[in-house]
PDB file of C-alpha atoms in Angstrom:
ATOM      1  CA  MET A   1     115.832  82.126 119.600  1.00 39.00           C
ATOM      2  CA  GLY A   2     115.726  85.605 118.108  1.00 40.00           C
ATOM      3  CA  ASN A   3     114.351  88.548 120.043  1.00 39.00           C
ATOM      4  CA  PRO A   4     110.651  89.390 119.519  1.00 38.00           C
ATOM      5  CA  GLN A   5     111.428  92.723 117.901  1.00 40.00           C
ATOM      6  CA  SER A   6     113.407  91.094 115.094  1.00 38.00           C
ATOM      7  CA  LYS A   7     110.515  88.699 114.470  1.00 40.00           C
ATOM      8  CA  GLY A   8     108.168  91.692 114.193  1.00 41.00           C
ATOM      9  CA  GLN A   9     110.529  93.364 111.776  1.00 42.00           C
ATOM     10  CA  SER A  10     110.618  90.195 109.663  1.00 43.00           C
ATOM     11  CA  ARG A  11     106.835  90.176 109.469  1.00 45.00           C
ATOM     12  CA  ASP A  12     106.799  93.884 108.561  1.00 53.00           C
ATOM     13  CA  THR A  13     109.403  93.383 105.870  1.00 64.00           C
ATOM     14  CA  SER A  14     107.491  90.380 104.600  1.00 72.00           C
ATOM     15  CA  ALA A  15     104.284  92.435 104.324  1.00 70.00           C
ATOM     16  CA  GLU A  16     106.157  95.196 102.483  1.00 73.00           C
ATOM     17  CA  ASP A  17     107.801  92.671 100.139  1.00 78.00           C
ATOM     18  CA  LYS A  18     104.423  91.090  99.381  1.00 77.00           C
ATOM     19  CA  LEU A  19     102.944  94.510  98.662  1.00 79.00           C
ATOM     20  CA  LEU A  20     105.796  95.425  96.322  1.00 75.00           C
ATOM     21  CA  ALA A  21     105.408  92.103  94.514  1.00 78.00           C
ATOM     22  CA  GLN A  22     101.674  92.679  94.212  1.00 76.00           C
ATOM     23  CA  LEU A  23     102.126  96.210  92.855  1.00 79.00           C
ATOM     24  CA  GLU A  24     104.520  94.886  90.220  1.00 79.00           C
ATOM     25  CA  THR A  25     101.821  92.523  88.944  1.00 80.00           C
ATOM     26  CA  VAL A  26      98.934  95.015  88.984  1.00 84.00           C
ATOM     27  CA  ASP A  27      97.933  96.183  85.527  1.00 90.00           C
ATOM     28  CA  ALA A  28      98.795  99.866  85.006  1.00 88.00           C
ATOM     29  CA  ASN A  29      95.174 100.454  83.911  1.00 93.00           C
ATOM     30  CA  THR A  30      93.724  99.219  87.210  1.00 95.00           C
ATOM     31  CA  THR A  31      91.130 101.615  88.605  1.00 97.00           C
ATOM     32  CA  ARG A  32      90.409  99.941  91.994  1.00 97.00           C
ATOM     33  CA  LEU A  33      92.862  98.548  94.530  1.00 95.00           C
ATOM     34  CA  ASP A  34      91.843  97.026  97.863  1.00 95.00           C
ATOM     35  CA  LEU A  35      94.682  96.652 100.394  1.00 94.00           C
ATOM     36  CA  LYS A  36      92.680  96.513 103.634  1.00 96.00           C
ATOM     37  CA  SER A  37      94.087  94.794 106.712  1.00 95.00           C
ATOM     38  CA  ARG A  38      97.370  93.689 105.115  1.00 92.00           C
ATOM     39  CA  GLY A  39      99.746  94.708 107.927  1.00 92.00           C
ATOM     40  CA  ILE A  40     101.243  97.429 105.720  1.00 93.00           C
ATOM     41  CA  HIS A  41     103.586  99.853 107.504  1.00 94.00           C
ATOM     42  CA  VAL A  42     104.898 101.663 104.420  1.00 92.00           C
ATOM     43  CA  LEU A  43     103.135 102.453 101.178  1.00 93.00           C
ATOM     44  CA  PRO A  44     105.874 102.233  98.547  1.00 92.00           C
ATOM     45  CA  ASP A  45     106.614 104.988  96.034  1.00 92.00           C
ATOM     46  CA  GLU A  46     105.768 102.441  93.322  1.00 91.00           C
ATOM     47  CA  ILE A  47     102.116 103.289  93.955  1.00 94.00           C
ATOM     48  CA  ARG A  48     102.739 106.158  91.498  1.00 94.00           C
ATOM     49  CA  THR A  49     102.742 103.668  88.594  1.00 93.00           C
ATOM     50  CA  LEU A  50      98.980 103.157  88.977  1.00 95.00           C
ATOM     51  CA  LYS A  51      98.027 106.365  87.168  1.00 95.00           C
ATOM     52  CA  GLN A  52      94.469 105.198  86.360  1.00 97.00           C
ATOM     53  CA  LEU A  53      93.620 104.385  89.973  1.00 97.00           C
ATOM     54  CA  LYS A  54      90.287 105.912  91.031  1.00 98.00           C
ATOM     55  CA  TRP A  55      89.623 103.983  94.262  1.00 98.00           C
ATOM     56  CA  LEU A  56      92.286 103.062  96.818  1.00 98.00           C
ATOM     57  CA  ASN A  57      91.318 101.209  99.981  1.00 98.00           C
ATOM     58  CA  LEU A  58      93.954 101.011 102.760  1.00 97.00           C
ATOM     59  CA  PRO A  59      92.021 100.686 106.032  1.00 98.00           C
ATOM     60  CA  ASN A  60      93.244  98.897 109.132  1.00 98.00           C
ATOM     61  CA  ASN A  61      96.932  98.785 108.316  1.00 96.00           C
ATOM     62  CA  HIS A  62      99.833 100.336 110.259  1.00 96.00           C
ATOM     63  CA  LEU A  63     100.616 103.346 108.056  1.00 97.00           C
ATOM     64  CA  GLU A  64     102.311 106.167 109.964  1.00 97.00           C
ATOM     65  CA  SER A  65     102.992 108.277 106.878  1.00 96.00           C
ATOM     66  CA  LEU A  66     102.244 108.413 103.178  1.00 97.00           C
ATOM     67  CA  PRO A  67     104.744 108.861 100.351  1.00 96.00           C
ATOM     68  CA  ASP A  68     104.782 112.061  98.318  1.00 97.00           C
ATOM     69  CA  ALA A  69     104.103 109.765  95.345  1.00 97.00           C
ATOM     70  CA  ILE A  70     100.462 109.560  96.453  1.00 97.00           C
ATOM     71  CA  GLY A  71      99.978 112.994  94.883  1.00 97.00           C
ATOM     72  CA  GLU A  72     100.761 111.530  91.462  1.00 97.00           C
ATOM     73  CA  LEU A  73      97.496 109.561  91.454  1.00 97.00           C
ATOM     74  CA  ALA A  74      95.721 112.322  89.535  1.00 96.00           C
ATOM     75  CA  ASN A  75      92.578 110.259  88.825  1.00 98.00           C
ATOM     76  CA  LEU A  76      92.027 109.185  92.427  1.00 98.00           C
ATOM     77  CA  ALA A  77      88.428 109.890  93.487  1.00 98.00           C
ATOM     78  CA  THR A  78      88.179 107.783  96.674  1.00 98.00           C
ATOM     79  CA  LEU A  79      90.887 107.238  99.268  1.00 98.00           C
ATOM     80  CA  ARG A  80      90.103 105.250 102.411  1.00 98.00           C
ATOM     81  CA  LEU A  81      92.803 105.426 105.100  1.00 98.00           C
ATOM     82  CA  LEU A  82      90.771 104.741 108.228  1.00 98.00           C
ATOM     83  CA  GLY A  83      92.240 102.775 111.102  1.00 98.00           C
ATOM     84  CA  ASN A  84      95.914 103.528 110.529  1.00 98.00           C
ATOM     85  CA  LYS A  85      98.457 105.537 112.562  1.00 98.00           C
ATOM     86  CA  LEU A  86      98.618 108.643 110.391  1.00 97.00           C
ATOM     87  CA  SER A  87      99.243 112.025 111.990  1.00 96.00           C
ATOM     88  CA  ALA A  88      99.969 114.087 108.856  1.00 95.00           C
ATOM     89  CA  ILE A  89      99.394 114.061 105.127  1.00 95.00           C
ATOM     90  CA  PRO A  90     102.005 115.044 102.565  1.00 95.00           C
ATOM     91  CA  ALA A  91     101.808 118.376 100.755  1.00 95.00           C
ATOM     92  CA  SER A  92     101.448 116.392  97.516  1.00 96.00           C
ATOM     93  CA  PHE A  93      97.819 115.743  98.532  1.00 95.00           C
ATOM     94  CA  ALA A  94      97.110 119.151  96.984  1.00 95.00           C
ATOM     95  CA  GLN A  95      97.599 117.494  93.572  1.00 96.00           C
ATOM     96  CA  LEU A  96      94.653 115.119  94.121  1.00 97.00           C
ATOM     97  CA  SER A  97      92.280 117.409  92.247  1.00 97.00           C
ATOM     98  CA  GLN A  98      89.777 114.615  91.467  1.00 98.00           C
ATOM     99  CA  LEU A  99      89.460 113.397  95.070  1.00 98.00           C
ATOM    100  CA  ILE A 100      85.796 113.286  96.106  1.00 98.00           C
ATOM    101  CA  THR A 101      85.839 110.982  99.161  1.00 98.00           C
ATOM    102  CA  LEU A 102      88.552 110.901 101.817  1.00 98.00           C
ATOM    103  CA  ASP A 103      88.302 108.832 104.989  1.00 98.00           C
ATOM    104  CA  LEU A 104      90.952 109.662 107.602  1.00 97.00           C
ATOM    105  CA  SER A 105      88.950 108.430 110.596  1.00 98.00           C
ATOM    106  CA  LYS A 106      90.527 106.424 113.411  1.00 98.00           C
ATOM    107  CA  ASN A 107      94.043 107.766 112.947  1.00 98.00           C
ATOM    108  CA  GLN A 108      96.265 109.929 115.150  1.00 97.00           C
ATOM    109  CA  PHE A 109      95.783 113.415 113.741  1.00 95.00           C
ATOM    110  CA  LYS A 110      96.073 116.225 116.291  1.00 94.00           C
ATOM    111  CA  GLN A 111      95.422 118.837 113.610  1.00 91.00           C
ATOM    112  CA  PHE A 112      94.580 118.771 109.937  1.00 87.00           C
ATOM    113  CA  SER A 113      96.469 120.251 107.033  1.00 87.00           C
ATOM    114  CA  PRO A 114      95.015 123.246 105.166  1.00 89.00           C
ATOM    115  CA  VAL A 115      95.603 121.115 102.061  1.00 91.00           C
ATOM    116  CA  LEU A 116      92.296 119.394 102.820  1.00 92.00           C
ATOM    117  CA  GLY A 117      90.446 122.657 102.233  1.00 90.00           C
ATOM    118  CA  ALA A 118      92.177 123.117  98.893  1.00 91.00           C
ATOM    119  CA  LEU A 119      90.858 119.913  97.292  1.00 96.00           C
ATOM    120  CA  PRO A 120      88.330 121.262  94.760  1.00 96.00           C
ATOM    121  CA  GLN A 121      86.182 118.126  94.308  1.00 97.00           C
ATOM    122  CA  LEU A 122      86.217 116.903  97.917  1.00 97.00           C
ATOM    123  CA  THR A 123      82.626 116.477  99.109  1.00 97.00           C
ATOM    124  CA  GLU A 124      82.948 113.660 101.650  1.00 97.00           C
ATOM    125  CA  LEU A 125      85.554 113.931 104.400  1.00 95.00           C
ATOM    126  CA  ASN A 126      85.556 111.675 107.467  1.00 96.00           C
ATOM    127  CA  LEU A 127      87.798 112.824 110.332  1.00 94.00           C
ATOM    128  CA  GLN A 128      86.104 111.013 113.228  1.00 95.00           C
ATOM    129  CA  TYR A 129      88.021 109.412 116.078  1.00 96.00           C
ATOM    130  CA  ASN A 130      91.294 111.284 115.832  1.00 96.00           C
ATOM    131  CA  LEU A 131      93.178 113.189 118.545  1.00 94.00           C
ATOM    132  CA  VAL A 132      91.980 116.687 117.596  1.00 87.00           C
ATOM    133  CA  GLU A 133      91.107 118.680 120.695  1.00 78.00           C
ATOM    134  CA  ALA A 134      89.841 121.861 119.047  1.00 67.00           C
ATOM    135  CA  VAL A 135      89.036 123.184 115.620  1.00 63.00           C
ATOM    136  CA  ARG A 136      90.033 126.728 114.723  1.00 61.00           C
ATOM    137  CA  ARG A 137      87.449 128.889 113.022  1.00 55.00           C
TER     138      ARG A 137
END
């Protein structure tokens, strides 16, 4: 019998392998991608190949970080990341100039990046149920 941790790692690797395989088969002109509740721990850099993506749904996974490649999704208007384990966003978020809706609720943020204030089209931002204790004015 293997130890439980190695079984967990096998499942994680399996989820990542399935995601990579799925991304390889997604048409480059896809505008919507729903990856909710897939057990994803790592969003691969290959996400950058989906340049036409406007809506990306990643709730209820196990994401602890996002790749810098997320900033290359220049057409992205909606990004749903609720219910993950995120505590920071990459600086490349500043490149998401078309982002209108961003849901970061139910994560592990203790503070939020100033990058959020620099997104010119952002009109809907959900930050509920994080670990923020105070907001600076």
